[in-house]
Coordinates of C-alpha atoms in Angstrom, one line a residue:
Chain A
M1 CA -18.3 41.3 -73.4
V2 CA -19.8 39.0 -70.8
L3 CA -20.4 42.0 -68.7
I4 CA -22.3 43.8 -71.5
A5 CA -24.3 40.6 -72.2
K6 CA -25.1 40.3 -68.5
T7 CA -26.2 44.0 -68.4
L8 CA -28.4 43.6 -71.4
L9 CA -30.0 40.5 -70.0
Q10 CA -30.5 42.3 -66.7
N11 CA -32.1 45.3 -68.5
W12 CA -34.4 43.0 -70.5
K13 CA -35.4 41.3 -67.2
I14 CA -36.1 44.6 -65.6
F15 CA -38.1 45.7 -68.7
F16 CA -40.3 42.6 -68.6
I17 CA -40.7 42.9 -64.8
E18 CA -41.8 46.6 -65.3
A19 CA -44.1 45.6 -68.1
G20 CA -45.7 42.9 -65.9
A21 CA -46.0 45.2 -62.9
L22 CA -47.6 48.0 -65.1
S23 CA -50.0 45.5 -66.6
E24 CA -51.0 44.3 -63.1
F25 CA -51.4 48.0 -62.0
T26 CA -53.6 48.7 -65.1
G27 CA -55.7 45.6 -64.3
R28 CA -56.1 46.9 -60.7
F29 CA -57.2 50.2 -62.1
F30 CA -60.0 48.6 -64.1
T31 CA -61.1 46.3 -61.3
Q32 CA -61.3 49.2 -58.7
G33 CA -61.9 52.2 -61.0
F34 CA -65.5 51.3 -61.9
R35 CA -66.6 50.2 -58.4
P36 CA -68.1 52.5 -55.8
R37 CA -67.1 54.5 -53.8
Y38 CA -66.4 57.2 -56.4
E39 CA -64.1 60.1 -55.4
F40 CA -65.9 62.6 -57.5
R41 CA -64.6 65.8 -55.8
E42 CA -61.0 64.6 -56.1
F43 CA -61.8 63.7 -59.8
V44 CA -63.0 67.3 -60.5
K45 CA -60.1 68.7 -58.7
Q46 CA -57.7 66.6 -60.7
C47 CA -59.5 67.6 -63.9
F48 CA -58.9 71.2 -63.1
L49 CA -55.2 70.6 -62.2
I50 CA -54.5 68.2 -65.1
G51 CA -56.7 69.8 -67.8
Y52 CA -57.2 73.4 -67.1
Q53 CA -53.8 74.1 -65.7
S54 CA -52.1 72.5 -68.7
L55 CA -54.0 74.6 -71.2
A56 CA -51.7 77.6 -71.3
L57 CA -48.6 75.5 -72.0
I58 CA -50.4 73.4 -74.6
A59 CA -52.0 76.4 -76.2
L60 CA -48.7 78.2 -76.6
T61 CA -46.9 75.2 -78.1
A62 CA -49.9 74.4 -80.4
F63 CA -50.0 78.0 -81.7
I64 CA -46.3 78.1 -82.3
M65 CA -46.4 74.6 -84.0
G66 CA -49.2 75.7 -86.3
L67 CA -47.4 78.8 -87.3
V68 CA -44.0 77.1 -87.8
L69 CA -45.5 74.2 -89.7
T70 CA -47.3 76.5 -92.1
M71 CA -44.2 78.6 -92.7
Q72 CA -42.0 75.5 -93.2
L73 CA -44.5 73.9 -95.6
R74 CA -45.0 77.0 -97.7
P75 CA -41.8 76.9 -99.8
S76 CA -42.3 73.2 -100.8
L77 CA -45.9 73.9 -101.9
V78 CA -44.8 77.1 -103.7
A79 CA -42.2 75.0 -105.6
Y80 CA -44.9 72.7 -106.8
G81 CA -47.3 75.5 -107.5
V82 CA -49.9 74.4 -105.0
E83 CA -49.6 77.2 -102.5
S84 CA -53.4 77.5 -102.4
Q85 CA -53.5 74.0 -100.8
L86 CA -51.5 75.2 -97.8
P87 CA -54.5 75.6 -95.4
A88 CA -55.8 72.2 -96.4
M89 CA -52.5 70.4 -96.0
V90 CA -51.7 72.1 -92.7
G91 CA -55.2 71.4 -91.5
I92 CA -55.0 67.7 -92.2
A93 CA -51.5 67.5 -90.6
I94 CA -52.6 69.2 -87.5
V95 CA -55.9 67.4 -87.0
R96 CA -54.6 63.9 -87.8
E97 CA -51.2 64.0 -86.2
I98 CA -49.6 67.1 -84.9
G99 CA -52.4 68.1 -82.6
P100 CA -52.9 64.8 -80.8
V101 CA -49.3 63.8 -80.6
L102 CA -47.8 67.1 -79.7
T103 CA -50.5 67.6 -77.0
A104 CA -49.8 64.1 -75.7
L105 CA -46.1 64.8 -75.5
I106 CA -46.5 68.1 -73.7
F107 CA -49.1 66.5 -71.5
A108 CA -46.7 63.6 -70.7
G109 CA -43.9 66.1 -69.9
K110 CA -46.1 68.2 -67.6
I111 CA -48.7 65.8 -66.1
G112 CA -46.7 62.6 -66.2
S113 CA -43.8 64.1 -64.3
S114 CA -46.2 66.0 -61.9
I115 CA -48.2 62.8 -61.0
G116 CA -45.0 60.7 -60.7
A117 CA -43.4 63.2 -58.4
E118 CA -46.5 63.9 -56.4
L119 CA -47.3 60.2 -55.8
G120 CA -43.6 59.3 -55.4
S121 CA -43.2 61.9 -52.6
M122 CA -46.4 60.7 -50.9
K123 CA -45.0 57.1 -51.2
V124 CA -41.6 57.9 -49.7
T125 CA -43.1 60.0 -46.9
E126 CA -45.5 57.2 -46.2
Q127 CA -48.6 59.3 -46.7
I128 CA -50.1 56.5 -48.9
D129 CA -49.6 54.0 -46.1
A130 CA -51.2 56.5 -43.7
M131 CA -54.2 56.8 -45.9
E132 CA -54.6 53.0 -45.9
V133 CA -54.4 53.0 -42.1
S134 CA -57.0 55.8 -41.9
G135 CA -59.4 53.6 -44.0
T136 CA -59.2 55.5 -47.3
N137 CA -58.5 53.5 -50.4
P138 CA -55.3 55.3 -51.7
F139 CA -55.6 53.6 -55.0
K140 CA -59.1 54.9 -55.7
Y141 CA -58.4 58.3 -54.2
L142 CA -55.0 58.9 -55.9
V143 CA -54.7 56.7 -58.9
V144 CA -58.2 56.2 -60.3
T145 CA -59.1 59.9 -60.0
R146 CA -55.9 61.0 -61.8
V147 CA -56.1 58.4 -64.5
F148 CA -59.7 59.2 -65.3
A149 CA -59.0 62.9 -65.2
A150 CA -56.0 62.5 -67.6
T151 CA -58.0 60.2 -69.9
L152 CA -61.0 62.7 -70.1
M153 CA -59.0 65.9 -70.2
M154 CA -56.7 64.8 -72.9
P155 CA -59.3 64.8 -75.8
I156 CA -60.5 68.2 -74.7
L157 CA -56.9 69.5 -74.7
V158 CA -56.4 68.0 -78.1
M159 CA -59.5 69.7 -79.5
L160 CA -58.4 73.1 -78.1
S161 CA -54.9 72.5 -79.2
I162 CA -56.1 71.8 -82.8
C163 CA -58.2 74.9 -82.8
I164 CA -55.4 77.1 -81.5
S165 CA -52.9 75.5 -83.8
L166 CA -55.1 76.3 -86.8
F167 CA -55.3 79.9 -85.7
G168 CA -51.5 79.9 -85.6
S169 CA -51.5 78.4 -89.1
Y170 CA -53.9 81.1 -90.3
L171 CA -51.4 83.7 -89.1
G172 CA -48.6 81.7 -90.8
V173 CA -50.5 81.7 -94.1
N174 CA -51.0 85.4 -93.9
I175 CA -47.4 86.3 -93.1
R176 CA -46.3 85.7 -96.7
G177 CA -49.6 85.7 -98.5
V178 CA -53.2 86.9 -98.2
T179 CA -56.0 84.5 -97.4
S180 CA -59.3 85.5 -95.9
F181 CA -60.3 84.0 -92.6
H182 CA -63.5 82.6 -94.2
L183 CA -61.6 81.0 -97.1
F184 CA -59.0 79.5 -94.8
W185 CA -61.6 77.7 -92.7
T186 CA -63.6 76.7 -95.8
Q187 CA -60.6 75.1 -97.3
I188 CA -59.7 73.2 -94.1
F189 CA -63.3 71.9 -93.6
D190 CA -63.6 71.1 -97.3
F191 CA -60.7 68.7 -97.1
L192 CA -61.3 67.3 -93.6
K193 CA -63.3 64.1 -93.3
F194 CA -64.7 62.2 -90.4
S195 CA -61.9 59.7 -91.0
D196 CA -59.5 62.4 -90.0
I197 CA -61.1 63.7 -86.9
I198 CA -62.6 60.6 -85.3
P199 CA -59.4 58.5 -85.1
A200 CA -57.5 61.5 -83.7
F201 CA -60.2 62.0 -81.1
I202 CA -60.3 58.3 -80.1
K203 CA -56.5 57.9 -79.8
S204 CA -56.3 61.0 -77.6
F205 CA -58.3 59.1 -74.9
F206 CA -55.6 56.4 -75.1
F207 CA -52.8 59.0 -74.9
G208 CA -54.4 60.5 -71.8
F209 CA -54.9 57.1 -70.2
A210 CA -51.3 56.1 -70.9
V211 CA -49.9 59.3 -69.4
G212 CA -52.1 59.0 -66.4
I213 CA -51.5 55.3 -65.6
I214 CA -47.7 55.5 -66.2
G215 CA -47.4 58.6 -64.1
C216 CA -49.4 57.0 -61.3
Y217 CA -47.6 53.7 -61.6
K218 CA -44.1 55.3 -61.4
G219 CA -45.1 57.4 -58.5
Y220 CA -47.1 54.7 -56.6
Y221 CA -44.1 52.3 -56.7
S222 CA -41.5 54.9 -56.0
S223 CA -38.7 54.0 -53.5
K224 CA -35.3 55.0 -52.3
G225 CA -36.2 58.3 -50.8
T226 CA -36.1 61.7 -52.5
E227 CA -33.8 60.3 -55.2
G228 CA -36.4 57.8 -56.1
V229 CA -39.0 60.6 -56.5
G230 CA -36.9 62.4 -59.1
R231 CA -36.3 59.1 -60.9
S232 CA -40.0 58.3 -60.8
A233 CA -40.9 61.7 -62.3
N234 CA -38.2 61.3 -65.0
S235 CA -39.1 57.7 -65.8
A236 CA -42.8 58.6 -66.0
V237 CA -42.1 61.2 -68.7
V238 CA -39.8 59.0 -70.7
V239 CA -42.0 55.9 -70.6
A240 CA -45.2 57.9 -71.2
S241 CA -43.7 59.7 -74.2
V242 CA -42.5 56.4 -75.7
V243 CA -45.9 54.8 -75.1
V244 CA -47.6 57.7 -76.8
F245 CA -45.6 57.0 -80.0
I246 CA -46.4 53.3 -79.7
I247 CA -50.1 54.0 -79.4
D248 CA -49.9 56.4 -82.3
L249 CA -48.2 53.6 -84.4
I250 CA -50.9 51.1 -83.4
A251 CA -53.6 53.7 -84.1
V252 CA -52.3 54.4 -87.6
Q253 CA -52.2 50.7 -88.4
I254 CA -55.8 50.2 -87.2
T255 CA -57.1 53.2 -89.2
D256 CA -55.2 51.8 -92.2
V257 CA -56.8 48.4 -91.8
L258 CA -60.2 50.0 -91.4
G259 CA -59.6 52.0 -94.6
L260 CA -59.8 55.4 -92.8
N261 CA -56.5 56.7 -94.0
Chain B
M1 CA -64.8 77.8 -51.0
A2 CA -64.9 80.7 -53.4
K3 CA -61.6 79.6 -54.9
K4 CA -63.0 76.1 -55.4
L5 CA -66.1 77.5 -57.2
A6 CA -63.9 79.7 -59.4
N7 CA -61.8 76.6 -60.3
H8 CA -65.0 74.7 -61.1
F9 CA -66.1 77.6 -63.3
R10 CA -62.8 77.7 -65.2
L11 CA -62.9 73.9 -65.6
G12 CA -66.4 74.1 -66.9
I13 CA -65.5 76.7 -69.5
F14 CA -62.4 74.7 -70.4
V15 CA -64.4 71.5 -70.9
L16 CA -67.2 73.2 -72.8
A17 CA -64.8 75.0 -75.1
G18 CA -63.1 71.7 -76.0
L19 CA -66.5 70.0 -76.6
F20 CA -67.8 73.0 -78.6
F21 CA -64.8 72.9 -80.9
L22 CA -65.2 69.1 -81.3
V23 CA -68.9 69.5 -82.2
L24 CA -68.2 72.4 -84.5
L25 CA -65.5 70.3 -86.3
L26 CA -67.9 67.4 -86.6
Y27 CA -70.7 69.6 -87.8
M28 CA -68.7 71.3 -90.5
I29 CA -67.3 68.0 -91.8
G30 CA -70.8 66.5 -91.7
K31 CA -72.2 69.6 -93.5
N32 CA -69.5 69.2 -96.2
E33 CA -70.3 65.5 -96.5
N34 CA -74.1 66.3 -96.7
I35 CA -74.9 64.4 -93.6
F36 CA -77.0 67.3 -92.3
G37 CA -79.7 68.9 -94.3
S38 CA -82.0 67.4 -96.9
T39 CA -80.5 65.6 -99.8
F40 CA -81.7 63.4 -102.7
V41 CA -80.0 60.5 -104.6
L42 CA -78.9 60.6 -108.2
K43 CA -77.1 57.9 -110.0
A44 CA -74.8 57.7 -113.0
R45 CA -73.1 54.7 -114.7
F46 CA -69.6 54.7 -116.0
E47 CA -67.2 52.3 -117.7
N48 CA -64.3 53.6 -115.8
I49 CA -64.4 55.8 -112.7
N50 CA -60.6 56.6 -112.6
G51 CA -60.2 56.2 -108.8
L52 CA -63.3 58.0 -107.7
M53 CA -64.1 57.2 -104.1
P54 CA -67.1 57.5 -101.7
G55 CA -66.9 61.0 -100.2
N56 CA -65.6 62.7 -103.3
N57 CA -67.3 65.9 -104.3
V58 CA -70.1 66.2 -106.9
R59 CA -70.1 69.6 -108.7
F60 CA -72.8 71.1 -110.8
A61 CA -71.6 74.0 -112.9
G62 CA -68.5 74.2 -110.7
I63 CA -70.5 74.4 -107.5
N64 CA -70.1 71.7 -104.8
T65 CA -73.6 70.3 -104.7
G66 CA -73.1 66.9 -103.1
T67 CA -70.9 63.9 -102.5
V68 CA -70.4 60.4 -103.8
K69 CA -72.3 58.1 -101.5
D70 CA -71.6 54.7 -102.9
I71 CA -69.9 52.9 -105.8
A72 CA -71.1 49.6 -107.0
V73 CA -69.9 47.3 -109.8
L74 CA -72.9 46.2 -111.9
N75 CA -71.0 44.1 -114.4
D76 CA -67.5 44.0 -116.1
S77 CA -68.1 47.2 -118.0
T78 CA -70.6 49.2 -115.8
I79 CA -70.0 50.9 -112.5
E80 CA -72.8 52.7 -110.8
V81 CA -72.0 55.8 -108.8
T82 CA -74.6 56.9 -106.3
M83 CA -74.5 60.6 -105.4
L84 CA -76.1 62.5 -102.5
I85 CA -77.2 65.9 -103.9
K86 CA -78.4 68.9 -101.9
E87 CA -82.2 69.2 -102.2
K88 CA -81.9 72.9 -102.9
M89 CA -80.1 72.1 -106.2
K90 CA -82.9 69.9 -107.5
P91 CA -84.7 72.6 -109.6
F92 CA -81.5 73.3 -111.5
I93 CA -80.4 69.8 -112.4
K94 CA -82.3 68.5 -115.4
K95 CA -82.8 64.9 -116.5
N96 CA -80.5 65.4 -119.5
A97 CA -77.6 66.6 -117.4
I98 CA -74.3 64.8 -118.2
A99 CA -72.1 63.3 -115.4
T100 CA -68.4 63.0 -116.0
I101 CA -65.5 62.1 -113.8
G102 CA -63.0 64.9 -113.4
S103 CA -60.4 66.0 -110.9
D104 CA -59.9 69.0 -108.7
G105 CA -56.9 70.4 -110.5
L106 CA -54.3 68.3 -112.2
M107 CA -53.3 66.4 -109.1
G108 CA -56.3 66.9 -106.9
N109 CA -59.0 64.6 -105.7
K110 CA -61.4 62.9 -108.2
L111 CA -64.9 64.3 -108.5
V112 CA -68.1 64.0 -110.5
N113 CA -69.0 67.0 -112.7
L114 CA -72.6 67.4 -113.6
T115 CA -73.0 69.5 -116.8
A116 CA -76.3 71.0 -117.8
S117 CA -77.4 70.3 -121.4
K118 CA -78.5 73.3 -123.5
I119 CA -81.8 71.5 -124.4
S120 CA -84.5 72.1 -121.9
A121 CA -85.8 69.1 -119.9
E122 CA -87.6 68.2 -116.7
E123 CA -85.9 68.5 -113.4
V124 CA -84.4 65.3 -111.9
N125 CA -86.2 63.0 -109.5
E126 CA -85.0 60.8 -106.7
N127 CA -82.9 57.9 -107.9
D128 CA -82.7 59.1 -111.5
I129 CA -79.9 57.8 -113.6
L130 CA -78.1 60.5 -115.4
L131 CA -76.3 60.2 -118.8
S132 CA -72.6 59.8 -118.4
G133 CA -69.7 61.2 -120.4
K134 CA -66.3 59.7 -121.0
A135 CA -64.0 60.5 -118.1
V136 CA -60.8 62.4 -118.8
D137 CA -58.1 59.7 -118.7
T138 CA -55.0 61.1 -117.0
D139 CA -52.8 58.6 -118.7
E140 CA -54.2 59.6 -122.1
L141 CA -53.7 63.2 -121.2
I142 CA -50.1 62.6 -120.2
K143 CA -49.6 60.7 -123.5
V144 CA -51.0 63.7 -125.5
M145 CA -48.9 66.1 -123.4
G146 CA -45.8 63.8 -124.1
G147 CA -46.5 64.2 -127.9
A148 CA -46.9 67.9 -127.5
T149 CA -43.6 68.1 -125.5
D150 CA -41.9 66.2 -128.4
D151 CA -43.3 68.8 -130.9
L152 CA -42.2 71.5 -128.6
A153 CA -38.7 70.1 -128.4
L154 CA -38.6 70.1 -132.2
I155 CA -39.9 73.7 -132.3
V156 CA -37.3 74.8 -129.7
T157 CA -34.5 73.0 -131.7
G158 CA -35.6 74.8 -134.9
L159 CA -35.9 78.1 -133.0
K160 CA -32.4 77.5 -131.6
T161 CA -31.0 76.9 -135.1
T162 CA -32.7 80.0 -136.4
I163 CA -31.4 82.1 -133.6
N164 CA -27.9 80.7 -134.2
K165 CA -28.2 81.6 -137.8
I166 CA -29.4 85.1 -136.9
N167 CA -26.5 85.5 -134.4
N168 CA -24.0 84.4 -137.1
S169 CA -25.5 86.5 -139.9
A170 CA -23.3 89.5 -140.6
A171 CA -26.0 90.9 -143.0
F172 CA -28.6 90.8 -140.3
W173 CA -26.5 92.6 -137.8
D174 CA -25.4 95.2 -140.4
V175 CA -29.1 95.9 -140.9
M176 CA -29.7 95.9 -137.1
N177 CA -26.8 98.2 -136.5
D178 CA -27.7 100.6 -139.3
A179 CA -28.6 103.9 -137.5
S180 CA -30.6 105.1 -140.4
L181 CA -32.9 102.1 -140.4
P182 CA -35.3 103.5 -137.8
V183 CA -35.5 106.7 -139.7
N184 CA -36.2 105.0 -143.0
L185 CA -38.6 102.6 -141.3
R186 CA -40.4 105.5 -139.8
S187 CA -40.5 107.2 -143.1
S188 CA -41.7 104.0 -144.8
L189 CA -44.4 103.7 -142.2
M190 CA -45.4 107.2 -142.8
N191 CA -45.7 106.5 -146.5
V192 CA -47.6 103.3 -145.8
K193 CA -49.9 105.4 -143.6
Q194 CA -50.4 108.0 -146.3
S195 CA -51.0 105.2 -148.8
T196 CA -53.5 103.7 -146.5
A197 CA -55.3 107.0 -146.1
G198 CA -55.3 107.4 -149.9
M199 CA -56.6 103.9 -150.3
N200 CA -59.3 104.7 -147.7
N201 CA -60.3 107.7 -149.7
M202 CA -60.3 105.6 -152.9
V203 CA -62.4 103.0 -151.2
N204 CA -64.8 105.7 -150.0
D205 CA -65.0 107.1 -153.5
L206 CA -65.6 103.7 -154.9
Q207 CA -68.3 103.1 -152.3
A208 CA -69.9 106.4 -153.3
M209 CA -69.7 105.4 -157.0
V210 CA -71.2 102.0 -156.2
R211 CA -74.0 103.7 -154.3
H212 CA -74.5 106.1 -157.3
V213 CA -74.6 103.2 -159.7
Q214 CA -77.0 101.3 -157.4
S215 CA -79.3 104.3 -157.3
G216 CA -79.5 104.1 -161.1
K217 CA -77.7 107.3 -161.8
G218 CA -75.3 107.8 -164.7
S219 CA -74.8 105.6 -167.8
I220 CA -73.7 102.5 -165.9
G221 CA -76.5 103.0 -163.4
S222 CA -79.0 103.3 -166.2
L223 CA -77.4 100.3 -167.8
L224 CA -77.8 98.3 -164.7
V225 CA -80.9 99.6 -163.2
D226 CA -83.1 101.4 -165.9
T227 CA -85.5 98.8 -167.3
T228 CA -86.5 101.0 -170.2
F229 CA -82.9 101.4 -171.3
A230 CA -82.5 97.7 -171.0
H231 CA -85.6 97.2 -173.2
N232 CA -84.3 99.7 -175.8
L233 CA -81.0 98.1 -175.7
N234 CA -82.6 94.7 -176.3
E235 CA -84.6 96.1 -179.1
A236 CA -81.5 97.6 -180.7
V237 CA -79.7 94.4 -180.4
E238 CA -82.7 92.7 -182.0
R239 CA -82.6 95.2 -184.9
V240 CA -78.9 94.7 -185.3
K241 CA -79.6 91.0 -185.4
R242 CA -82.3 91.5 -188.0
A243 CA -80.0 93.8 -190.0
G244 CA -77.3 91.2 -189.8
N245 CA -79.8 88.6 -191.1
M246 CA -80.8 90.9 -193.9
A247 CA -77.2 91.6 -194.7
D248 CA -76.6 87.9 -195.0
S249 CA -79.6 87.6 -197.3
I250 CA -78.3 90.6 -199.4
S251 CA -74.9 89.1 -199.5
I252 CA -76.3 85.9 -200.8
Q253 CA -78.3 87.8 -203.5
V254 CA -75.2 89.8 -204.5
T255 CA -73.2 86.7 -204.7
T256 CA -75.8 85.1 -206.9
L257 CA -75.9 88.3 -209.0
V258 CA -72.2 88.4 -209.4
R259 CA -72.2 84.8 -210.4
N260 CA -74.8 85.4 -213.0
I261 CA -73.0 88.5 -214.3
D262 CA -69.8 86.5 -214.4
R263 CA -71.5 83.7 -216.3
N264 CA -73.1 86.2 -218.7
L265 CA -69.8 87.9 -219.2
N266 CA -68.0 84.6 -219.8
H267 CA -70.6 82.8 -221.8
G268 CA -73.4 85.1 -222.7
E269 CA -74.1 87.6 -225.5
G270 CA -75.0 91.4 -225.5
I271 CA -73.2 94.7 -225.5
A272 CA -71.3 94.3 -222.3
T273 CA -70.0 90.9 -223.3
A274 CA -69.1 92.3 -226.7
L275 CA -67.4 95.3 -225.1
L276 CA -65.3 93.0 -222.9
R277 CA -64.5 90.3 -225.4
D278 CA -64.8 91.7 -229.0
T279 CA -61.7 93.7 -229.9
A280 CA -63.1 94.9 -233.3
I281 CA -66.0 96.6 -231.6
V282 CA -63.7 98.2 -229.2
H283 CA -61.6 99.7 -232.1
R284 CA -64.8 100.9 -233.7
M285 CA -66.0 102.5 -230.5
E286 CA -62.6 104.3 -230.1
N287 CA -62.8 105.6 -233.7
S288 CA -66.4 106.8 -233.0
L289 CA -65.3 108.5 -229.8
Q290 CA -62.5 110.3 -231.7
N291 CA -64.9 111.4 -234.3
I292 CA -67.3 112.7 -231.7
Q293 CA -64.5 114.6 -230.1
K294 CA -63.5 116.2 -233.4
G295 CA -67.2 117.0 -234.1
T296 CA -67.4 118.7 -230.7
E297 CA -64.3 120.8 -231.3
A298 CA -65.7 121.9 -234.7
F299 CA -69.0 122.7 -233.0
H300 CA -67.2 124.8 -230.4
Q301 CA -65.4 126.7 -233.1
N302 CA -68.7 127.4 -234.8
M303 CA -70.2 128.7 -231.6
E304 CA -67.3 131.0 -231.0
A305 CA -67.8 132.3 -234.5
L306 CA -71.5 132.8 -233.8
K307 CA -70.6 135.0 -230.7
T308 CA -68.8 137.4 -233.0
N309 CA -71.6 137.4 -235.6
F310 CA -73.7 140.6 -235.5
L311 CA -76.9 138.7 -235.5
F312 CA -76.1 136.9 -232.2
R313 CA -73.7 139.4 -230.5
G314 CA -76.5 141.3 -228.7
Y315 CA -77.9 138.1 -227.2
F316 CA -74.5 137.1 -225.7
R317 CA -73.9 140.6 -224.3
R318 CA -77.2 140.5 -222.4
Q319 CA -76.2 137.1 -221.0
D320 CA -72.9 138.5 -219.6
Q321 CA -74.6 141.6 -218.1
Q322 CA -77.2 139.4 -216.2
K323 CA -74.4 137.2 -214.9
K324 CA -72.5 140.2 -213.6
K325 CA -75.6 141.5 -211.9
Q326 CA -76.3 138.2 -210.1
A327 CA -72.7 137.9 -208.9
P328 CA -72.7 140.9 -206.4
E329 CA -76.1 139.8 -205.1
D330 CA -74.7 136.3 -204.2

């Protein structure tokens, strides 16, 4: 019993230490990120790696998600006799929640682990130290560029994911029924409001930032050799995914308070 | 270097595609909420808006023509709804259009329905306040539906009882199981059909007759249509009436006469009274008549004697011969 209590206490202590270190790391990003010299080329490269190269995976999952969600919702709506509302309901679900959160989770899995592993391996092989010695600011070059790229690419990925997911939904609607393409999009846009799309768009910046900063933090402070690299990558994915949900929770509370729900 | 340019190209397409979809989404939503394009403002005042919110649709004749822009409480019983209406709908919405709160389906979003009045009026202007109708209250609707459901339950119960009675009715099932019933029914229907045809013919004949009468043909037609006949008839009736009056007058005179005669007979003098009342005269008259009869018989004997007399025999023969001659000629 005492052992369990000690372990819990230790874990809580580690949690707070990690939270403090992450906050300090985030503060360092804001202090150094907006100051010259800007690593623009590295930023564009990271945008390509983080954004463009994630598109295929996110597009596939989004398409499947739209299709599956539509087919799963259909029986319930048929039972209530409101099958015609299927495009509108799926549209709102995808735009408000499924699109941003699903994209963020896939993004955390792919990019969070990638950044954590990449920076972790650079850390354990002392490449980051070498950069410091050679006069390059490794934080600016490695962290700031990746975090900015993740923050800016995430909303674009979310928009494309929503679009592809709605195409998947259109296919799902037409598997069991017949709805014209024009009517499908008209119904969706008829029900959507700015209060649906703007909060989703804004929170996707936070999702991207969270995935980027946590991946960089886990990798940047990686230790204990190759074992530490794997742990950093894994930890980056888990923490980023949890933080995505926490941000989503906060976002829905804020939109509720602002009367946008 | 080429690979780097290709990557930049792909990244550019990726970013632009994402931004394009974002802009498209915002534009379509904005278009639906009448943010883009020219609009004008109309207002309507209600007692109860039943949960209407800014952003809800405004429909004119079932077409989405705008959105609710703002809702303001003017006082405890008046709520002003400000609507943004598409400019292109302005010529069709008249000043006497009626605004009511409705809903998109039974469970859908609230909306404002603008209904055109049948009376012509001028088209609306900016900031006009439209007449408002009473909103359909869902609670009231549910209450009415609840009443209807109770009635329905009663009907169903009655129907159930009836069906049970039918199911338990041996007579009904005997009739239903009777194989000859369809044949008889068919035969009856045939008879009904024939009767109907006969009735149709009869009605046609009757119509023809009516037409005949209407055209003034025949006795009834003349009676109904011919004015001369009617005049003659009136005249005849007048004559009958006059004859009746005269008959009345004659009747009175006869009555008077009879009374006089009666009075004369009972109280007066003269032959008639004597004949009726004096028995001695009657006896004398009887004797006289008997004497006349005897005289007549004696005269007849004398005449027969004369026929045989030689002086008058020739005369009577000539008389007989003339009679015989005249008889064949007749």
